[in-house]
Amino acid sequence: MTFRFTTAGESHGRGLVAILEGMPAGLPVSAERINAELKRRMGGYGRGARMKIESDQIEWLAGVRAGETLGSPIAMLIWNRDWEHWQDVMAPEADAPAGGGERRRQVTRPRPGHADLAGTLKYDRQDARDILERASARETAARVACGAVCKLLLEQFGIEVGSYVVELGGVKAGGGAQHAASLPIPSALNTAADASPVRCLDPEAEREMIARIDAAKAAGDTLGGVVEVVALGLPVGLGSHVSWDRKLDGRLAQALMSIPAVKGVELGLGFEAARRKGSEVHDEILPGLARATNRAGGTEGGMTTGEPLVLRVAMKPISTLMSPLRTVDLKTGAPAQAQSERSDVTAVPAMGVIAEAMVALMLAQAMLEKFGGDALSELQRNVAGYLAQVRAHTPKGAAS
Ligand code: EPS
């Protein structure tokens, strides 16, 4: 079974394309469910004017018929509404419709922190727009579409993926006293977070986060933060200890680090585990094979333990500053101020939705690798057989 996904599209190009291959046939899907996830990604206090222009929705291009997947590659298209205003800038033809000369909106003053400079040098371009159009986090809309299909697959097995913001602009939810794996996990994962403008579960922290976003906006600055991503209902044994590239924790970290502006990933206690003694880190095993705690955050040996998967994802502040940092104009070599493009003050709440999508993609891949099946019915039989095997292997054990 080949599971793979890819995206294509520039931020102000005609649109984004998402291709997801390896889904079994017979999975019920609907554009409404995918679009609901796209809408969640567009939200969050601190987003810029672009999100007022767009209304991200998919069009099915391939792989779905009569509300069910066919087992063939699924292709989805998201049009960029803003393209209308960028047709001459982004035209694929050698001559822009406006006719001849230099294209408008060239970028020659690279933004520190963005892909502009390294990309312009590496790809031997004169205009950093050739780089930033693809490096833009707009591409993550296509990832969220693929992740949404994976969420529908996971849902068939009672697996739920959600997220919430635990830190933004230096403000920590819960007073900062808690660590991953000790925060109470809400039961309907996203309901409460989605009701908050910053997707935070702590109303006091939410107020302070909003105040910091307003202050950063006034100062022409940007803010980063941390989200916690949780997956519930996982079976024991996804991923494997046997080879480095089959370890699920490593694959999750790679997938999450690939999100634009993400600089760190923690699983369970994460870095805090390095500061504690072993007796204060590992999760004791109780009769019936329950765990006393879940400090590991849901994996041991690169495999799921059956406990909730708890990841933390850190995002740096967006690198487009309205009060720009120093740079060099690549045309003249002279010191300059970095180019300001319309952007967001913060996109941490949206990053949580993107992180959910990446986790859903990795979990769906791990499920399909372990259980296989060309049809959903086959996958369901395989999962049921495995779960029965695990149950039979589990000693009943009286409480001590
Ligand atoms: C984004 C769309 C972009 C940016 C953002 C992500 O729209 P525009 O460039 O037209 O304002 O808001 O991209 C960045 C923050 C970045 O640094 O590239 C989106 O759809 O998420």
Tab-separated table of C-alpha atoms and ligand atoms in Angstrom, residues 11-12 41 47-51 54 56 82 86 111 114 132 135-141 318-320 341-344 347 350 354, ligand 1:
chain	number	residue	atom	x	y	z
A	11	SER	CA	0.055	31.856	-2.628
A	12	HIS	CA	-1.261	34.255	-5.287
A	41	ARG	CA	-7.571	27.036	9.407
A	47	ARG	CA	-4.890	36.942	10.955
A	48	GLY	CA	-4.398	39.461	8.149
A	49	ALA	CA	-6.628	40.846	5.414
A	50	ARG	CA	-6.081	37.891	3.056
A	51	MET	CA	-8.427	35.726	5.061
A	54	GLU	CA	-10.552	33.981	0.639
A	56	ASP	CA	-11.340	28.248	1.070
A	82	ASP	CA	-7.076	36.766	-4.530
A	86	TRP	CA	-2.475	39.160	-9.043
A	111	ARG	CA	12.873	39.342	4.930
A	114	HIS	CA	11.594	33.953	5.558
A	132	LEU	CA	8.066	33.377	-1.300
A	135	ALA	CA	7.145	29.252	0.795
A	136	SER	CA	4.012	31.070	2.002
A	137	ALA	CA	1.932	29.206	4.541
A	138	ARG	CA	-0.973	29.474	2.117
A	139	GLU	CA	0.171	26.024	0.916
A	140	THR	CA	-0.988	24.573	4.223
A	141	ALA	CA	-4.620	24.899	3.075
A	318	ILE	CA	5.822	35.387	11.329
A	319	SER	CA	8.798	36.937	9.548
A	320	THR	CA	6.936	39.685	7.669
A	341	GLU	CA	3.982	42.260	2.385
A	342	ARG	CA	0.469	42.044	3.777
A	343	SER	CA	0.625	39.318	6.417
A	344	ASP	CA	-0.665	38.131	9.783
A	347	ALA	CA	-1.083	32.529	12.902
A	350	ALA	CA	-4.302	28.357	12.536
A	354	ILE	CA	-2.481	22.546	10.357
B	1	EPS	C1	-1.696	32.624	4.122
B	1	EPS	C2	-1.864	33.523	3.141
B	1	EPS	C3	-0.886	34.615	2.955
B	1	EPS	C4	-0.349	35.069	4.297
B	1	EPS	C5	0.212	33.914	5.140
B	1	EPS	C6	-0.535	32.648	5.019
B	1	EPS	O1	-1.603	35.597	2.310
B	1	EPS	P1	-0.969	36.979	1.766
B	1	EPS	O2	0.490	36.738	1.520
B	1	EPS	O3	-1.744	37.238	0.513
B	1	EPS	O4	-1.270	37.959	2.853
B	1	EPS	O5	-1.377	35.660	5.056
B	1	EPS	O6	1.537	33.672	4.737
B	1	EPS	C7	2.546	34.042	5.573
B	1	EPS	C8	2.354	34.375	6.801
B	1	EPS	C9	3.883	34.042	5.003
B	1	EPS	O7	4.812	34.410	5.729
B	1	EPS	O8	4.024	33.709	3.868
B	1	EPS	C10	-2.670	31.548	4.355
B	1	EPS	O9	-3.581	31.281	3.521
B	1	EPS	O10	-2.547	30.891	5.405
